[in-house]
Amino acid sequence: MSMLVQFVITGLAIGMIYSLIALGFVVVWKSSGVANLSLGQLVLLSSWFTYSMLVQAGLPFYLGIPLVVIFAIILGWIIERIILRPLIAQPILSLITVTLGLAYFIEGIVVIIWPLSQAYLPRFFPTEPIHIGSAVVTQEYLWAAVISLVLFILLSLYFRYNRMGIAMRATADDQKAVQACGIPVTKIFSRSWMFACVLSAIGGILMSSIGGIRPGLVETGLLAFSVVILGGLDSFVGAMIAGPIIGLVETVGSGYLANFIKWPEIRTVIPFIIIVIVMCIKPYGLFGENRIERI
Amino acid sequence: MLKLNNIEVAYLNVIRVLHGVSLKVDDGSIVALLGANGAGKSTTLKAISGLLKTEDGEVTDGSIEWEGKRIDKKNAEEIGKSGIIQALEGRHVFGHLNAEENLLVGAFNRKDSNAIKQDLEMVYSYFPRLKDLRRNIAGYLSGGEQQMLVIGRAMMAKPKLMMLDEPSLGLAPLLVEEIYDIIKRFNTESKTSVLLVEQNVRVALSIAHYGYVMENGRIVLDGTAEFLKNNEDVKEFYMGLSTVGTKKSYREVKHYKRRKRWL
């Protein structure tokens, strides 16, 4: 029983981080229709950058983390400005492919700058574990869940009420009409990439505070992708709900299956089995927007 | 004042669609740009608003002047900020946003939130139906409501020149009249100039002060609305009227020759 509780709590918390990274995908998808395939690499890159700031440069936590966020904002700006903007008005497939190229580029850069295979961040959350019933959970998980939830709420409010947020949603609907209103669409794309980078940076910090920085962090990108597909490509709520589901299935499933199947990799496969099933039953995902078409 | 001097427009550097178009929109006036399909009316509007660039089109010759400055090399955002707003043809609403959010997007470039609120009320007073529907998702509104929303959105930008591309497209005659009344009222009350592209010549000339007739990328006829309304050719070819009182002999109509050669 205590094992189940433990699996559920860690699964939900990890899932919330997936949601957070997935939100970065949704923001870009919603405003420009580009599927960003370099999420995992962005997570990896910003995790290593955090490592540089907190460990190699030895900065304190309250100085290092804002620097990471600023780094992510600049990174987002650079990606949009240099890589994606020249491709505006090109077929959407080219834009998606270029994000794939970006993914490998970042992976290469990371290997060059940080030739370590693994590293750990200093612990910045309180270390004493929390007892919930009979289960014992380290505080990182709970903090991760709370931070994800707060960011989700802030982001939802931004897209509901902020003028830029509304314009970003409008751009997703009709790019040309947005231009006709005199709105700079390039600014909107740039903003959405900044969001994506900041969200994956925070996701990366949370992930690596739990499990350390490993090359395997790249896989969180794929997991976030499965979250997005389950929740619906263009739905914030969907991403926020699908994340914990994926996390839960992953931890609980693998936790129990490990007793029966002598194949430790089952953990990484489970989310993708879910994608396949969802794609068959609900191709728009659980909360995806239906295309509005009046006849 | 907007002034087009002999502009030529080519798509993809090859397909020339406008062959020297000149026109003028005085401050506070309504100007109608009339003509059949493919005459180049929409292209002219896009050349002014800068949207041409996203369609691989380019102003290759001539100049476009707005308030004394050349704008033909500027991009859509700068032109939009300088006070020219185009409402695209065919109800480009933001389908997943609600009606009020659609209107707010129109006011994106304005900072004063009180004035924006006031203008929102102003748009609702022009289009009372939108007020009832303001929480509804725009994609599910009816065609007429969507057209009102698009015009309202253009009003929200507080433009000095509003360019409307076929606001009557696909609407019932009664609704067309209603919308045109509102455009006229908006023009007189807020002193906004209007450049109107329209195939429905009768209704366009009912509110316009001046009109241009386009054909094959050229302006073939222009004059005050009164003049155009009484012009025999306009009457016959665009309004479907023949000279009143005379009996038309269909034997003498060689319809293959009846196409008017303007130049």
Short mmCIF file of N, CA, C and O in Angstrom, two decimals, chain B residues 72-118:
data_model
loop_
_atom_site.label_atom_id
_atom_site.label_comp_id
_atom_site.label_asym_id
_atom_site.label_seq_id
_atom_site.Cartn_x
_atom_site.Cartn_y
_atom_site.Cartn_z
N ASP B 72 5.31 52.47 -49.71
CA ASP B 72 5.27 51.24 -50.51
C ASP B 72 6.39 50.26 -50.18
O ASP B 72 6.33 49.11 -50.57
N LYS B 73 7.41 50.71 -49.45
CA LYS B 73 8.46 49.76 -49.06
C LYS B 73 8.34 49.32 -47.61
O LYS B 73 9.12 48.52 -47.12
N LYS B 74 7.35 49.85 -46.92
CA LYS B 74 7.21 49.50 -45.50
C LYS B 74 6.48 48.18 -45.33
O LYS B 74 5.77 47.74 -46.23
N ASN B 75 6.63 47.57 -44.15
CA ASN B 75 5.93 46.31 -43.94
C ASN B 75 4.58 46.54 -43.27
O ASN B 75 4.25 47.65 -42.83
N ALA B 76 3.80 45.47 -43.19
CA ALA B 76 2.40 45.59 -42.76
C ALA B 76 2.25 46.21 -41.37
O ALA B 76 1.32 46.98 -41.14
N GLU B 77 3.17 45.87 -40.44
CA GLU B 77 3.01 46.41 -39.08
C GLU B 77 3.16 47.91 -39.05
O GLU B 77 2.38 48.62 -38.43
N GLU B 78 4.20 48.40 -39.76
CA GLU B 78 4.43 49.85 -39.75
C GLU B 78 3.26 50.58 -40.37
O GLU B 78 2.83 51.62 -39.88
N ILE B 79 2.75 50.03 -41.48
CA ILE B 79 1.63 50.67 -42.15
C ILE B 79 0.40 50.64 -41.25
O ILE B 79 -0.32 51.63 -41.11
N GLY B 80 0.20 49.48 -40.57
CA GLY B 80 -0.93 49.39 -39.64
C GLY B 80 -0.81 50.42 -38.53
O GLY B 80 -1.78 51.07 -38.17
N LYS B 81 0.41 50.57 -38.00
CA LYS B 81 0.60 51.53 -36.92
C LYS B 81 0.41 52.96 -37.39
O LYS B 81 0.04 53.83 -36.61
N SER B 82 0.67 53.21 -38.67
CA SER B 82 0.53 54.57 -39.16
C SER B 82 -0.93 54.90 -39.46
O SER B 82 -1.22 56.00 -39.93
N GLY B 83 -1.84 53.96 -39.21
CA GLY B 83 -3.26 54.32 -39.27
C GLY B 83 -4.05 53.75 -40.44
O GLY B 83 -5.18 54.14 -40.67
N ILE B 84 -3.45 52.84 -41.20
CA ILE B 84 -4.20 52.21 -42.29
C ILE B 84 -4.51 50.78 -41.87
O ILE B 84 -3.60 50.00 -41.60
N ILE B 85 -5.79 50.46 -41.77
CA ILE B 85 -6.17 49.10 -41.35
C ILE B 85 -7.04 48.49 -42.44
O ILE B 85 -7.97 49.10 -42.93
N GLN B 86 -6.70 47.27 -42.79
CA GLN B 86 -7.47 46.58 -43.82
C GLN B 86 -8.30 45.47 -43.19
O GLN B 86 -7.80 44.72 -42.35
N ALA B 87 -9.56 45.39 -43.58
CA ALA B 87 -10.36 44.23 -43.20
C ALA B 87 -10.37 43.30 -44.41
O ALA B 87 -10.80 43.67 -45.49
N LEU B 88 -9.85 42.11 -44.21
CA LEU B 88 -9.66 41.20 -45.34
C LEU B 88 -10.99 40.73 -45.91
O LEU B 88 -12.01 40.73 -45.24
N GLU B 89 -10.92 40.30 -47.15
CA GLU B 89 -12.09 39.75 -47.80
C GLU B 89 -12.44 38.40 -47.17
O GLU B 89 -11.56 37.61 -46.85
N GLY B 90 -13.73 38.16 -47.00
CA GLY B 90 -14.15 36.83 -46.59
C GLY B 90 -14.05 36.53 -45.12
O GLY B 90 -13.67 35.43 -44.75
N ARG B 91 -14.39 37.47 -44.26
CA ARG B 91 -14.60 37.21 -42.83
C ARG B 91 -13.47 36.46 -42.16
O ARG B 91 -13.64 35.32 -41.73
N HIS B 92 -12.34 37.07 -42.09
CA HIS B 92 -11.25 36.43 -41.36
C HIS B 92 -11.39 36.72 -39.87
O HIS B 92 -10.68 37.54 -39.33
N VAL B 93 -12.32 36.06 -39.20
CA VAL B 93 -12.38 36.21 -37.75
C VAL B 93 -11.41 35.22 -37.13
O VAL B 93 -10.95 34.28 -37.77
N PHE B 94 -11.09 35.47 -35.85
CA PHE B 94 -10.26 34.51 -35.13
C PHE B 94 -11.20 33.49 -34.51
O PHE B 94 -11.80 33.72 -33.46
N GLY B 95 -11.32 32.35 -35.16
CA GLY B 95 -12.38 31.40 -34.87
C GLY B 95 -12.45 30.89 -33.44
O GLY B 95 -13.52 30.65 -32.93
N HIS B 96 -11.32 30.73 -32.78
CA HIS B 96 -11.36 30.15 -31.44
C HIS B 96 -11.40 31.19 -30.33
O HIS B 96 -11.40 30.86 -29.16
N LEU B 97 -11.41 32.46 -30.71
CA LEU B 97 -11.53 33.52 -29.71
C LEU B 97 -12.98 33.95 -29.63
O LEU B 97 -13.71 33.83 -30.60
N ASN B 98 -13.38 34.48 -28.47
CA ASN B 98 -14.75 34.98 -28.44
C ASN B 98 -14.82 36.36 -29.08
O ASN B 98 -13.81 36.96 -29.42
N ALA B 99 -16.06 36.84 -29.27
CA ALA B 99 -16.25 38.05 -30.05
C ALA B 99 -15.48 39.24 -29.45
O ALA B 99 -14.82 39.99 -30.17
N GLU B 100 -15.57 39.38 -28.14
CA GLU B 100 -14.91 40.53 -27.52
C GLU B 100 -13.39 40.46 -27.68
O GLU B 100 -12.73 41.46 -27.95
N GLU B 101 -12.85 39.25 -27.54
CA GLU B 101 -11.40 39.10 -27.72
C GLU B 101 -10.99 39.46 -29.14
O GLU B 101 -9.96 40.08 -29.37
N ASN B 102 -11.84 39.08 -30.10
CA ASN B 102 -11.59 39.46 -31.49
C ASN B 102 -11.45 40.97 -31.61
O ASN B 102 -10.52 41.47 -32.25
N LEU B 103 -12.38 41.69 -30.97
CA LEU B 103 -12.34 43.15 -31.05
C LEU B 103 -11.09 43.69 -30.37
O LEU B 103 -10.45 44.62 -30.86
N LEU B 104 -10.71 43.08 -29.24
CA LEU B 104 -9.54 43.58 -28.51
C LEU B 104 -8.26 43.38 -29.32
O LEU B 104 -7.34 44.19 -29.24
N VAL B 105 -8.20 42.30 -30.09
CA VAL B 105 -7.03 42.11 -30.94
C VAL B 105 -6.88 43.30 -31.90
O VAL B 105 -5.78 43.76 -32.16
N GLY B 106 -8.03 43.82 -32.36
CA GLY B 106 -7.99 44.98 -33.25
C GLY B 106 -7.31 46.17 -32.59
O GLY B 106 -6.67 46.97 -33.27
N ALA B 107 -7.45 46.28 -31.27
CA ALA B 107 -6.89 47.44 -30.57
C ALA B 107 -5.48 47.18 -30.06
O ALA B 107 -4.98 47.91 -29.21
N PHE B 108 -4.83 46.16 -30.60
CA PHE B 108 -3.52 45.73 -30.08
C PHE B 108 -2.50 46.85 -29.95
O PHE B 108 -1.78 46.95 -28.97
N ASN B 109 -2.44 47.69 -30.95
CA ASN B 109 -1.37 48.69 -30.96
C ASN B 109 -1.69 49.92 -30.14
O ASN B 109 -0.93 50.89 -30.16
N ARG B 110 -2.81 49.91 -29.44
CA ARG B 110 -3.16 51.09 -28.65
C ARG B 110 -2.89 50.82 -27.18
O ARG B 110 -3.09 49.72 -26.70
N LYS B 111 -2.42 51.85 -26.50
CA LYS B 111 -1.99 51.63 -25.12
C LYS B 111 -3.05 52.04 -24.10
O LYS B 111 -3.16 51.47 -23.04
N ASP B 112 -3.84 53.05 -24.42
CA ASP B 112 -4.75 53.65 -23.45
C ASP B 112 -5.97 52.76 -23.22
O ASP B 112 -6.87 52.68 -24.04
N SER B 113 -5.98 52.07 -22.07
CA SER B 113 -7.03 51.06 -21.87
C SER B 113 -8.40 51.70 -21.68
O SER B 113 -9.42 51.09 -21.99
N ASN B 114 -8.45 52.93 -21.17
CA ASN B 114 -9.76 53.58 -21.03
C ASN B 114 -10.37 53.87 -22.38
O ASN B 114 -11.56 53.64 -22.61
N ALA B 115 -9.55 54.40 -23.29
CA ALA B 115 -10.04 54.71 -24.63
C ALA B 115 -10.47 53.43 -25.34
O ALA B 115 -11.45 53.42 -26.09
N ILE B 116 -9.74 52.35 -25.08
CA ILE B 116 -10.11 51.08 -25.72
C ILE B 116 -11.48 50.64 -25.23
O ILE B 116 -12.33 50.22 -26.00
N LYS B 117 -11.71 50.79 -23.91
CA LYS B 117 -13.01 50.41 -23.35
C LYS B 117 -14.12 51.24 -23.98
O LYS B 117 -15.19 50.73 -24.32
N GLN B 118 -13.85 52.54 -24.11
CA GLN B 118 -14.85 53.42 -24.72
C GLN B 118 -15.17 52.98 -26.15
O GLN B 118 -16.33 52.93 -26.55
#
